């Protein structure tokens, strides 16, 4: 499976399931199905429990049948996912975790219908606003005055005289945004711009 960030009209052609085959003794492929509307703009689609899950840039979750590509449902979950979804467990214990860009985790049971088990938040609205203000202040503090900037022939030339304490915040991603998530030994590890959360 692969996804495209191109024109929405290309979704059916580019978001598809392919089967690897051999033709005349050479590796090749054939398209088994194409999704009608489903696309993942930032995160990788998740194939789990017989379905494929896509979250687009508007925060709409699409679920399609893994064998046919038929859309089972579309549901707005509020925010896009930059981190790819994770499917864990089997049978009644199976769960899918969508950790949204804004720190909200939507937990679903896999299946043909939208079945939300939980909704959890890593931070409050007040914490999010405070983090945004702190990030803006940090960027302003790190700005190099035009008269002090060296000729732009490469990062090593421009920033050679700056201390590490200034370089790190300047080139790190800001908070509060979730960039990645992983499941390890019964825990979820959630990486934001400046922090790593471990959730049991």
XYZ file of N, CA, C and O in Angstrom:
800
model
N 0.825 -1.179 0.000
C 0.000 0.000 0.000
C 0.862 1.232 0.000
O 1.910 1.256 0.624
N 0.436 2.288 -0.674
C 1.163 3.537 -0.630
C 0.169 4.666 -0.719
O -0.977 4.482 -1.089
N 0.639 5.870 -0.357
C -0.261 7.007 -0.422
C 0.406 8.163 -1.138
O 1.612 8.211 -1.292
N -0.404 9.108 -1.583
C 0.096 10.225 -2.363
C -0.392 11.533 -1.773
O -1.437 11.606 -1.172
N 0.406 12.599 -1.955
C 0.001 13.926 -1.505
C -0.374 14.789 -2.698
O -0.318 16.001 -2.641
N -0.737 14.173 -3.794
C -1.026 14.908 -5.010
C -2.477 15.345 -5.051
O -3.176 15.378 -4.052
N -2.969 15.649 -6.241
C -4.330 16.106 -6.452
C -5.334 15.094 -5.904
O -5.174 13.895 -6.086
N -6.405 15.586 -5.223
C -7.413 14.666 -4.672
C -8.020 13.739 -5.717
O -8.447 12.630 -5.409
N -8.056 14.175 -6.995
C -8.612 13.321 -8.046
C -7.759 12.080 -8.276
O -8.221 11.100 -8.869
N -6.504 12.121 -7.835
C -5.615 10.975 -8.029
C -5.705 9.970 -6.887
O -5.005 8.956 -6.899
N -6.558 10.243 -5.878
C -6.616 9.380 -4.699
C -6.919 7.938 -5.059
O -6.252 7.006 -4.611
N -7.941 7.730 -5.888
C -8.336 6.363 -6.228
C -7.204 5.608 -6.914
O -7.080 4.403 -6.772
N -6.367 6.330 -7.654
C -5.277 5.685 -8.371
C -4.057 5.479 -7.476
O -3.352 4.478 -7.581
N -3.803 6.427 -6.564
C -2.550 6.390 -5.805
C -2.671 5.708 -4.445
O -1.705 5.139 -3.960
N -3.819 5.765 -3.803
C -4.016 5.070 -2.530
C -4.639 3.725 -2.835
O -5.843 3.606 -3.013
N -3.796 2.728 -2.914
C -4.273 1.448 -3.400
C -3.556 0.294 -2.724
O -2.615 0.485 -1.970
N -4.041 -0.885 -3.017
C -3.416 -2.118 -2.553
C -2.797 -2.790 -3.765
O -3.469 -2.965 -4.786
N -1.522 -3.129 -3.663
C -0.868 -3.794 -4.774
C -0.438 -5.197 -4.368
O -0.177 -5.462 -3.196
N -0.410 -6.064 -5.337
C 0.057 -7.433 -5.129
C 1.353 -7.611 -5.904
O 1.428 -7.297 -7.105
N 2.391 -8.062 -5.212
C 3.666 -8.297 -5.863
C 3.602 -9.611 -6.631
O 3.189 -10.635 -6.094
N 3.975 -9.571 -7.898
C 3.910 -10.741 -8.765
C 5.192 -10.834 -9.594
O 6.043 -9.947 -9.532
N 5.278 -11.891 -10.373
C 6.371 -12.039 -11.335
C 5.754 -12.162 -12.724
O 4.814 -12.925 -12.933
N 6.269 -11.395 -13.663
C 5.825 -11.459 -15.041
C 7.031 -11.750 -15.922
O 8.018 -11.000 -15.877
N 6.966 -12.828 -16.675
C 8.084 -13.225 -17.529
C 9.373 -13.361 -16.726
O 10.450 -12.970 -17.182
N 9.228 -13.867 -15.496
C 10.394 -14.089 -14.651
C 10.935 -12.845 -13.969
O 11.951 -12.912 -13.274
N 10.259 -11.694 -14.132
C 10.732 -10.444 -13.528
C 9.748 -9.964 -12.469
O 8.535 -10.131 -12.626
N 10.268 -9.339 -11.383
C 9.382 -8.794 -10.349
C 8.475 -7.715 -10.938
O 8.922 -6.872 -11.722
N 7.212 -7.751 -10.554
C 6.254 -6.748 -11.012
C 5.146 -6.640 -9.972
O 5.275 -7.162 -8.859
N 4.056 -5.966 -10.325
C 2.929 -5.831 -9.406
C 1.651 -5.632 -10.195
O 1.675 -5.277 -11.374
N 0.533 -5.875 -9.507
C -0.761 -5.517 -10.075
C -1.588 -4.856 -8.987
O -1.453 -5.169 -7.796
N -2.403 -3.896 -9.370
C -3.250 -3.163 -8.431
C -4.485 -3.996 -8.144
O -5.222 -4.369 -9.056
N -4.700 -4.299 -6.863
C -5.879 -5.082 -6.474
C -7.098 -4.191 -6.277
O -8.216 -4.580 -6.588
N -6.904 -3.015 -5.689
C -7.998 -2.065 -5.552
C -7.444 -0.666 -5.294
O -6.301 -0.500 -4.895
N -8.283 0.338 -5.557
C -7.957 1.726 -5.270
C -9.018 2.322 -4.366
O -10.206 2.066 -4.556
N -8.598 3.098 -3.381
C -9.554 3.727 -2.463
C -10.307 4.841 -3.183
O -9.723 5.586 -3.963
N -11.606 4.958 -2.907
C -12.413 5.991 -3.566
C -12.022 7.390 -3.112
O -11.769 8.267 -3.919
N -12.000 7.605 -1.800
C -11.740 8.940 -1.261
C -10.663 8.936 -0.192
O -10.118 9.978 0.129
N -10.379 7.791 0.381
C -9.468 7.712 1.524
C -8.052 8.128 1.149
O -7.539 7.740 0.109
N -7.448 8.933 2.009
C -6.042 9.265 1.838
C -5.439 9.656 3.178
O -6.127 10.135 4.071
N -4.155 9.408 3.320
C -3.398 9.829 4.504
C -2.402 10.875 4.050
O -1.543 10.592 3.213
N -2.542 12.064 4.591
C -1.675 13.147 4.128
C -0.317 13.116 4.818
O 0.704 13.304 4.187
N -0.298 12.906 6.137
C 0.962 12.929 6.883
C 1.391 11.532 7.304
O 2.538 11.144 7.129
N 0.495 10.788 7.907
C 0.845 9.493 8.487
C 0.669 8.365 7.477
O 0.007 8.516 6.459
N 1.273 7.237 7.796
C 1.154 6.048 6.953
C -0.167 5.348 7.249
O -0.548 5.212 8.410
N -0.887 4.876 6.229
C -2.112 4.108 6.486
C -1.791 2.865 7.314
O -0.685 2.327 7.249
N -2.771 2.418 8.099
C -2.607 1.229 8.936
C -3.518 0.124 8.441
O -4.740 0.300 8.363
N -2.951 -1.041 8.102
C -3.724 -2.246 7.778
C -3.760 -3.095 9.038
O -2.724 -3.538 9.528
N -4.980 -3.314 9.575
C -5.103 -4.023 10.850
C -6.498 -4.617 10.975
O -7.488 -3.940 10.706
N -6.581 -5.863 11.376
C -7.868 -6.498 11.646
C -8.798 -6.579 10.461
O -10.025 -6.526 10.616
N -8.243 -6.669 9.250
C -9.078 -6.806 8.070
C -9.500 -5.498 7.431
O -10.230 -5.500 6.440
N -9.056 -4.365 7.991
C -9.398 -3.060 7.427
C -8.130 -2.223 7.269
O -7.091 -2.529 7.839
N -8.251 -1.151 6.490
C -7.154 -0.202 6.327
C -7.673 1.160 6.773
O -8.772 1.572 6.388
N -6.860 1.847 7.590
C -7.268 3.117 8.199
C -6.383 4.246 7.681
O -5.160 4.144 7.692
N -7.036 5.326 7.235
C -6.357 6.510 6.733
C -6.854 7.719 7.521
O -8.047 7.821 7.798
N -5.960 8.668 7.840
C -6.386 9.941 8.436
C -5.867 11.053 7.528
O -4.656 11.174 7.311
N -6.788 11.865 6.993
C -6.351 12.909 6.064
C -5.963 14.192 6.804
O -6.022 14.268 8.032
N -5.559 15.209 6.059
C -5.042 16.437 6.668
C -6.128 17.260 7.353
O -5.806 18.185 8.099
N -7.392 16.938 7.127
C -8.487 17.637 7.807
C -8.939 16.895 9.060
O -9.872 17.314 9.727
N -8.278 15.771 9.376
C -8.648 15.012 10.565
C -9.826 14.084 10.358
O -10.520 13.735 11.313
N -10.051 13.645 9.112
C -11.114 12.679 8.829
C -10.485 11.286 8.730
O -9.521 11.082 7.989
N -11.040 10.355 9.503
C -10.588 8.969 9.493
C -11.431 8.185 8.490
O -12.656 8.190 8.558
N -10.756 7.525 7.560
C -11.422 6.649 6.599
C -11.049 5.211 6.925
O -9.886 4.903 7.185
N -12.038 4.331 6.888
C -11.807 2.905 7.089
C -12.307 2.185 5.849
O -13.462 2.365 5.449
N -11.426 1.384 5.224
C -11.814 0.635 4.033
C -11.513 -0.843 4.246
O -10.642 -1.207 5.041
N -12.237 -1.682 3.534
C -12.025 -3.127 3.615
C -10.673 -3.490 3.003
O -10.358 -3.051 1.898
N -9.909 -4.282 3.720
C -8.558 -4.627 3.274
C -8.542 -5.447 1.987
O -7.615 -5.338 1.181
N -9.563 -6.259 1.762
C -9.582 -7.135 0.589
C -10.127 -6.455 -0.660
O -9.680 -6.740 -1.773
N -11.110 -5.553 -0.482
C -11.795 -4.976 -1.639
C -11.554 -3.478 -1.832
O -11.788 -2.952 -2.919
N -11.154 -2.771 -0.766
C -10.996 -1.318 -0.836
C -12.299 -0.569 -0.648
O -12.329 0.668 -0.684
N -13.402 -1.291 -0.415
C -14.702 -0.640 -0.205
C -14.670 0.184 1.079
O -14.212 -0.277 2.125
N -15.158 1.439 0.983
C -15.187 2.301 2.167
C -16.242 1.811 3.146
O -17.404 1.648 2.792
N -15.829 1.585 4.395
C -16.741 1.129 5.433
C -17.324 2.304 6.209
O -18.495 2.291 6.560
N -16.491 3.301 6.492
C -16.988 4.529 7.125
C -15.967 5.638 6.997
O -14.791 5.411 6.690
N -16.452 6.862 7.225
C -15.602 8.048 7.312
C -16.085 8.827 8.525
O -17.289 9.041 8.686
N -15.161 9.235 9.384
C -15.540 9.906 10.632
C -14.495 10.971 10.965
O -13.300 10.704 10.963
N -14.966 12.192 11.257
C -14.041 13.246 11.661
C -13.596 12.976 13.103
O -14.426 12.853 13.998
N -12.277 12.869 13.313
C -11.752 12.634 14.666
C -11.070 13.878 15.227
O -10.518 13.838 16.318
N -11.114 14.980 14.495
C -10.764 16.261 15.082
C -9.473 16.894 14.635
O -9.396 18.105 14.520
N -8.427 16.132 14.390
C -7.121 16.692 14.069
C -6.395 15.712 13.166
O -6.666 14.507 13.224
N -5.448 16.191 12.357
C -4.662 15.227 11.579
C -3.704 14.439 12.465
O -3.450 14.816 13.607
N -3.197 13.344 11.941
C -2.169 12.540 12.611
C -0.859 12.737 11.870
O -0.789 12.413 10.678
N 0.154 13.229 12.554
C 1.497 13.227 11.976
C 2.167 11.906 12.321
O 2.990 11.410 11.569
N 1.812 11.353 13.475
C 2.316 10.035 13.880
C 1.422 8.974 13.256
O 0.204 9.128 13.192
N 2.016 7.891 12.788
C 1.229 6.810 12.199
C 0.492 6.027 13.281
O 0.998 5.860 14.395
N -0.717 5.574 12.958
C -1.546 4.826 13.912
C -0.894 3.491 14.256
O -0.082 2.961 13.503
N -1.282 2.952 15.412
C -0.751 1.673 15.884
C -1.912 0.740 16.203
O -2.860 1.129 16.886
N -1.832 -0.499 15.719
C -2.806 -1.528 16.051
C -2.147 -2.576 16.930
O -1.053 -3.051 16.618
N -2.783 -2.913 18.058
C -2.218 -3.894 18.995
C -3.297 -4.877 19.439
O -4.484 -4.568 19.416
N -2.865 -6.065 19.863
C -3.779 -7.056 20.425
C -4.517 -7.858 19.372
O -4.386 -7.630 18.175
N -5.304 -8.820 19.887
C -6.081 -9.701 19.023
C -7.478 -9.884 19.589
O -7.702 -9.698 20.784
N -8.405 -10.266 18.719
C -9.768 -10.561 19.153
C -10.419 -9.390 19.864
O -10.323 -8.247 19.431
N -11.066 -9.683 21.017
C -11.765 -8.650 21.785
C -10.814 -7.630 22.400
O -11.221 -6.536 22.769
N -9.550 -8.000 22.528
C -8.565 -7.099 23.133
C -7.883 -6.188 22.110
O -7.085 -5.335 22.482
N -8.185 -6.351 20.837
C -7.543 -5.546 19.795
C -7.947 -4.081 19.916
O -9.116 -3.764 20.159
N -6.970 -3.197 19.754
C -7.206 -1.754 19.818
C -6.359 -1.043 18.771
O -5.271 -1.492 18.422
N -6.877 0.098 18.314
C -6.120 0.961 17.408
C -5.963 2.315 18.081
O -6.937 2.874 18.597
N -4.737 2.837 18.066
C -4.426 4.113 18.696
C -4.074 5.137 17.622
O -3.114 4.964 16.882
N -4.868 6.192 17.559
C -4.584 7.330 16.693
C -4.157 8.480 17.604
O -4.991 9.062 18.302
N -2.872 8.793 17.619
C -2.379 9.896 18.446
C -2.314 11.125 17.544
O -1.459 11.226 16.662
N -3.244 12.041 17.747
C -3.394 13.191 16.870
C -2.307 14.225 17.121
O -1.658 14.247 18.167
N -2.131 15.098 16.149
C -1.120 16.150 16.226
C -1.264 16.995 17.490
O -0.275 17.432 18.075
N -2.506 17.204 17.956
C -2.747 18.074 19.104
C -2.635 17.360 20.455
O -3.005 17.911 21.484
N -2.137 16.108 20.465
C -1.936 15.412 21.737
C -3.114 14.598 22.214
O -3.069 14.009 23.287
N -4.172 14.528 21.428
C -5.338 13.711 21.771
C -5.161 12.309 21.189
O -4.766 12.170 20.037
N -5.434 11.289 21.997
C -5.373 9.906 21.516
C -6.788 9.355 21.409
O -7.530 9.335 22.390
N -7.150 8.931 20.196
C -8.436 8.291 19.936
C -8.178 6.787 19.895
O -7.369 6.316 19.096
N -8.859 6.043 20.777
C -8.680 4.591 20.850
C -9.940 3.916 20.297
O -11.045 4.197 20.764
N -9.751 3.045 19.302
C -10.880 2.374 18.661
C -10.746 0.861 18.750
O -9.647 0.326 18.825
N -11.894 0.192 18.688
C -11.913 -1.242 18.401
C -11.923 -1.378 16.877
O -12.665 -0.658 16.204
N -11.118 -2.283 16.322
C -11.173 -2.458 14.869
C -12.498 -3.081 14.461
O -13.114 -3.812 15.230
N -12.934 -2.764 13.257
C -14.187 -3.329 12.767
C -14.796 -2.492 11.670
O -14.242 -1.468 11.274
N -15.951 -2.905 11.203
C -16.604 -2.253 10.079
C -17.344 -0.986 10.475
O -17.810 -0.253 9.611
N -17.493 -0.741 11.782
C -18.144 0.476 12.263
C -17.214 1.221 13.205
O -16.360 0.621 13.852
N -17.392 2.533 13.263
C -16.594 3.360 14.164
C -16.982 3.027 15.600
O -18.127 3.214 15.999
N -16.033 2.500 16.384
C -16.305 2.052 17.753
C -15.218 2.615 18.677
O -14.192 1.981 18.899
N -15.485 3.810 19.192
C -14.499 4.492 20.038
C -14.544 3.957 21.467
O -15.594 3.911 22.094
N -13.377 3.563 21.982
C -13.251 3.025 23.326
C -12.880 4.121 24.320
O -13.364 4.157 25.447
N -11.987 5.028 23.897
C -11.498 6.066 24.817
C -11.002 7.270 24.034
O -10.711 7.185 22.840
N -10.926 8.387 24.747
C -10.366 9.629 24.219
C -9.513 10.222 25.333
O -10.036 10.535 26.404
N -8.210 10.338 25.104
C -7.283 10.810 26.138
C -6.482 11.996 25.624
O -6.176 12.072 24.429
N -6.117 12.889 26.533
C -5.337 14.073 26.144
C -4.033 14.138 26.936
O -4.019 13.894 28.142
N -2.943 14.471 26.216
C -1.636 14.607 26.866
C -1.485 15.949 27.572
O -0.690 16.073 28.485
N -2.229 16.956 27.113
C -2.143 18.276 27.736
C -3.479 18.994 27.593
O -4.297 18.660 26.752
N -3.674 19.999 28.450
C -4.902 20.789 28.428
C -4.754 21.937 27.434
O -3.651 22.218 26.944
N -5.854 22.615 27.170
C -5.822 23.781 26.297
C -4.911 24.868 26.836
O -4.193 25.529 26.081
N -4.923 25.058 28.160
C -4.062 26.070 28.775
C -2.591 25.707 28.603
O -1.753 26.567 28.312
N -2.257 24.423 28.774
C -0.873 23.985 28.590
C -0.438 24.149 27.138
O 0.704 24.518 26.861
N -1.351 23.888 26.210
C -1.040 24.041 24.796
C -0.737 25.501 24.462
O 0.244 25.812 23.785
N -1.561 26.415 24.982
C -1.349 27.840 24.723
C -0.035 28.316 25.336
O 0.712 29.068 24.705
N 0.258 27.868 26.555
C 1.508 28.256 27.214
C 2.712 27.745 26.434
O 3.717 28.453 26.280
N 2.631 26.511 25.908
C 3.737 25.945 25.134
C 3.937 26.710 23.834
O 5.073 26.948 23.415
N 2.854 27.125 23.193
C 2.969 27.896 21.952
C 3.631 29.244 22.211
O 4.470 29.703 21.435
N 3.244 29.882 23.315
C 3.843 31.174 23.652
C 5.327 31.023 23.977
O 6.152 31.840 23.566
N 5.668 29.948 24.701
C 7.070 29.702 25.044
C 7.889 29.428 23.787
O 9.031 29.898 23.658
N 7.320 28.664 22.838
C 8.030 28.361 21.592
C 8.248 29.621 20.769
O 9.328 29.826 20.192
N 7.228 30.501 20.725
C 7.374 31.756 19.986
C 8.449 32.635 20.606
O 9.258 33.256 19.896
N 8.477 32.692 21.942
C 9.501 33.488 22.635
C 10.892 32.915 22.373
O 11.856 33.666 22.177
N 11.004 31.583 22.348
C 12.295 30.932 22.088
C 12.782 31.234 20.673
O 13.959 31.533 20.462
N 11.856 31.187 19.694
C 12.245 31.491 18.319
C 12.724 32.930 18.190
O 13.692 33.220 17.493
N 12.036 33.826 18.869
C 12.429 35.239 18.820
C 13.798 35.433 19.449
O 14.644 36.165 18.927
N 14.064 34.756 20.566
C 15.348 34.861 21.243
C 16.478 34.287 20.374
O 17.600 34.780 20.379
N 16.174 33.256 19.606
C 17.181 32.589 18.784
C 17.446 33.286 17.455
O 18.371 32.902 16.741
N 16.619 34.251 17.100
C 16.774 34.911 15.812
C 18.141 35.593 15.726
O 18.595 36.243 16.664
N 18.793 35.421 14.580
C 20.093 36.058 14.346
C 19.849 37.404 13.681
O 19.249 37.457 12.605
N 20.303 38.510 14.299
C 20.121 39.830 13.678
C 20.758 39.854 12.288
O 21.832 39.268 12.094
N 20.102 40.496 11.320
C 20.614 40.509 9.941
C 22.069 40.947 9.826
O 22.826 40.406 9.039
N 22.473 41.919 10.644
C 23.851 42.420 10.572
C 24.888 41.440 11.089
O 26.077 41.567 10.796
N 24.441 40.446 11.874
C 25.376 39.479 12.454
C 25.417 38.150 11.696
O 26.281 37.316 11.943
N 24.490 37.955 10.792
C 24.448 36.694 10.053
C 25.586 36.638 9.045
O 25.854 37.595 8.324
N 26.279 35.516 9.012
C 27.367 35.318 8.057
C 26.786 34.934 6.702
O 25.619 34.565 6.601
N 27.575 34.998 5.631
C 27.065 34.610 4.298
C 26.492 33.197 4.319
O 27.079 32.288 4.905
N 25.372 33.008 3.680
C 24.677 31.725 3.707
C 25.252 30.758 2.670
O 24.712 30.586 1.592
N 26.339 30.105 3.070
C 26.966 29.101 2.211
C 26.799 27.707 2.800
O 27.404 26.767 2.355
N 25.996 27.604 3.814
C 25.767 26.315 4.471
C 25.583 26.538 5.952
O 26.070 27.520 6.511
N 24.862 25.640 6.629
C 24.594 25.795 8.069
C 25.858 25.945 8.902
O 25.889 26.731 9.844
N 26.913 25.199 8.544
C 28.139 25.292 9.343
C 28.767 26.676 9.258
O 29.427 27.123 10.186
N 28.549 27.383 8.144
C 29.089 28.733 7.993
C 28.239 29.747 8.748
O 28.741 30.625 9.429
N 26.927 29.608 8.629
C 26.013 30.589 9.226
C 26.002 30.507 10.750
O 25.990 31.521 11.442
N 26.037 29.284 11.291
C 25.843 29.113 12.731
C 27.100 28.676 13.486
O 27.022 28.232 14.625
N 28.274 28.804 12.853
C 29.517 28.318 13.459
C 29.799 28.931 14.825
O 30.296 28.256 15.723
N 29.459 30.195 15.023
C 29.789 30.860 16.285
C 28.727 30.764 17.360
O 28.905 31.285 18.464
N 27.613 30.088 17.061
C 26.517 30.036 18.031
C 26.706 28.889 19.012
O 27.112 27.797 18.622
N 26.388 29.096 20.302
C 26.500 28.014 21.286
C 25.410 26.969 21.087
O 24.349 27.252 20.531
N 25.669 25.762 21.558
C 24.726 24.651 21.423
C 23.383 24.962 22.067
O 22.336 24.527 21.592
N 23.393 25.735 23.147
C 22.140 26.073 23.832
C 21.204 26.866 22.936
O 19.993 26.851 23.130
N 21.751 27.572 21.951
C 20.908 28.298 20.998
C 20.579 27.446 19.780
O 19.468 27.506 19.250
N 21.528 26.634 19.345
C 21.305 25.824 18.157
C 20.228 24.761 18.366
O 19.391 24.531 17.489
N 20.232 24.119 19.542
C 19.281 23.026 19.782
C 17.827 23.484 19.672
O 17.044 22.900 18.904
N 17.426 24.540 20.405
C 16.021 24.962 20.277
C 15.679 25.474 18.878
O 14.559 25.325 18.413
N 16.657 26.052 18.201
C 16.391 26.617 16.881
C 16.060 25.538 15.862
O 15.188 25.707 15.008
N 16.734 24.388 15.952
C 16.544 23.343 14.961
C 15.666 22.197 15.448
O 15.464 21.219 14.739
N 15.142 22.291 16.668
C 14.233 21.274 17.178
C 12.806 21.658 16.808
O 12.482 22.840 16.687
N 11.979 20.663 16.648
C 10.572 20.929 16.382
C 9.914 21.460 17.646
O 10.245 21.074 18.749
N 8.949 22.337 17.460
C 8.309 22.954 18.607
C 7.231 22.106 19.236
O 6.726 21.174 18.640
N 6.878 22.438 20.445
C 5.751 21.844 21.134
C 4.615 22.852 21.091
O 4.841 24.044 20.922
N 3.379 22.437 21.279
C 2.957 21.062 21.520
C 2.456 20.400 20.239
O 1.383 20.724 19.761
N 3.230 19.520 19.689
C 2.852 18.768 18.496
C 3.383 17.353 18.630
O 4.546 17.163 18.977
N 2.542 16.359 18.345
C 2.972 14.963 18.382
C 3.510 14.584 17.008
O 2.819 14.738 16.001
N 4.746 14.086 16.991
C 5.394 13.714 15.732
C 5.514 12.207 15.534
O 5.609 11.743 14.404
N 5.564 11.440 16.615
C 5.749 10.006 16.462
C 5.252 9.241 17.666
O 5.192 9.770 18.777
N 4.876 7.978 17.451
C 4.397 7.126 18.537
C 4.839 5.692 18.263
O 4.943 5.275 17.113
N 5.144 4.953 19.343
C 5.543 3.549 19.228
C 4.992 2.779 20.417
O 4.831 3.336 21.514
N 4.694 1.502 20.205
C 4.237 0.624 21.287
C 5.403 -0.259 21.712
O 6.004 -0.935 20.877
N 5.725 -0.237 23.016
C 6.852 -1.016 23.545
C 6.481 -1.592 24.902
O 6.172 -0.843 25.835
N 6.488 -2.934 25.036
C 6.285 -3.607 26.318
C 5.085 -3.068 27.105
O 5.193 -2.725 28.273
N 3.938 -2.985 26.459
C 2.728 -2.552 27.145
C 2.618 -1.054 27.363
O 1.735 -0.595 28.082
N 3.497 -0.283 26.755
C 3.471 1.178 26.900
C 3.400 1.833 25.523
O 3.811 1.249 24.525
N 2.880 3.056 25.503
C 2.956 3.896 24.316
C 4.011 4.956 24.559
O 3.981 5.649 25.585
N 4.962 5.065 23.651
C 5.944 6.138 23.684
C 5.499 7.187 22.684
O 5.305 6.882 21.503
N 5.305 8.414 23.160
C 4.811 9.500 22.313
C 5.867 10.594 22.271
O 6.251 11.141 23.311
N 6.340 10.909 21.059
C 7.378 11.937 20.907
C 6.763 13.231 20.395
O 6.093 13.258 19.375
N 6.995 14.295 21.141
C 6.595 15.628 20.699
C 7.869 16.367 20.265
O 8.937 15.769 20.147
N 7.750 17.680 20.055
C 8.920 18.437 19.621
C 10.052 18.448 20.611
O 11.223 18.378 20.226
N 9.740 18.472 21.911
C 10.795 18.592 22.911
C 10.701 17.533 24.012
O 11.555 17.487 24.884
N 9.668 16.698 23.993
C 9.453 15.757 25.095
C 9.126 14.351 24.601
O 8.663 14.168 23.479
N 9.378 13.381 25.473
C 9.002 11.990 25.217
C 8.109 11.537 26.367
O 8.513 11.561 27.520
N 6.875 11.153 26.052
C 5.921 10.667 27.037
C 5.897 9.146 27.003
O 5.932 8.543 25.928
N 5.805 8.523 28.160
C 5.620 7.074 28.271
C 4.288 6.845 28.988
O 4.110 7.286 30.117
N 3.360 6.159 28.312
C 2.011 5.953 28.850
C 1.737 4.476 28.944
O 1.857 3.742 27.953
N 1.347 3.995 30.136
C 1.011 2.589 30.316
C -0.454 2.338 30.034
O -1.281 3.198 30.267
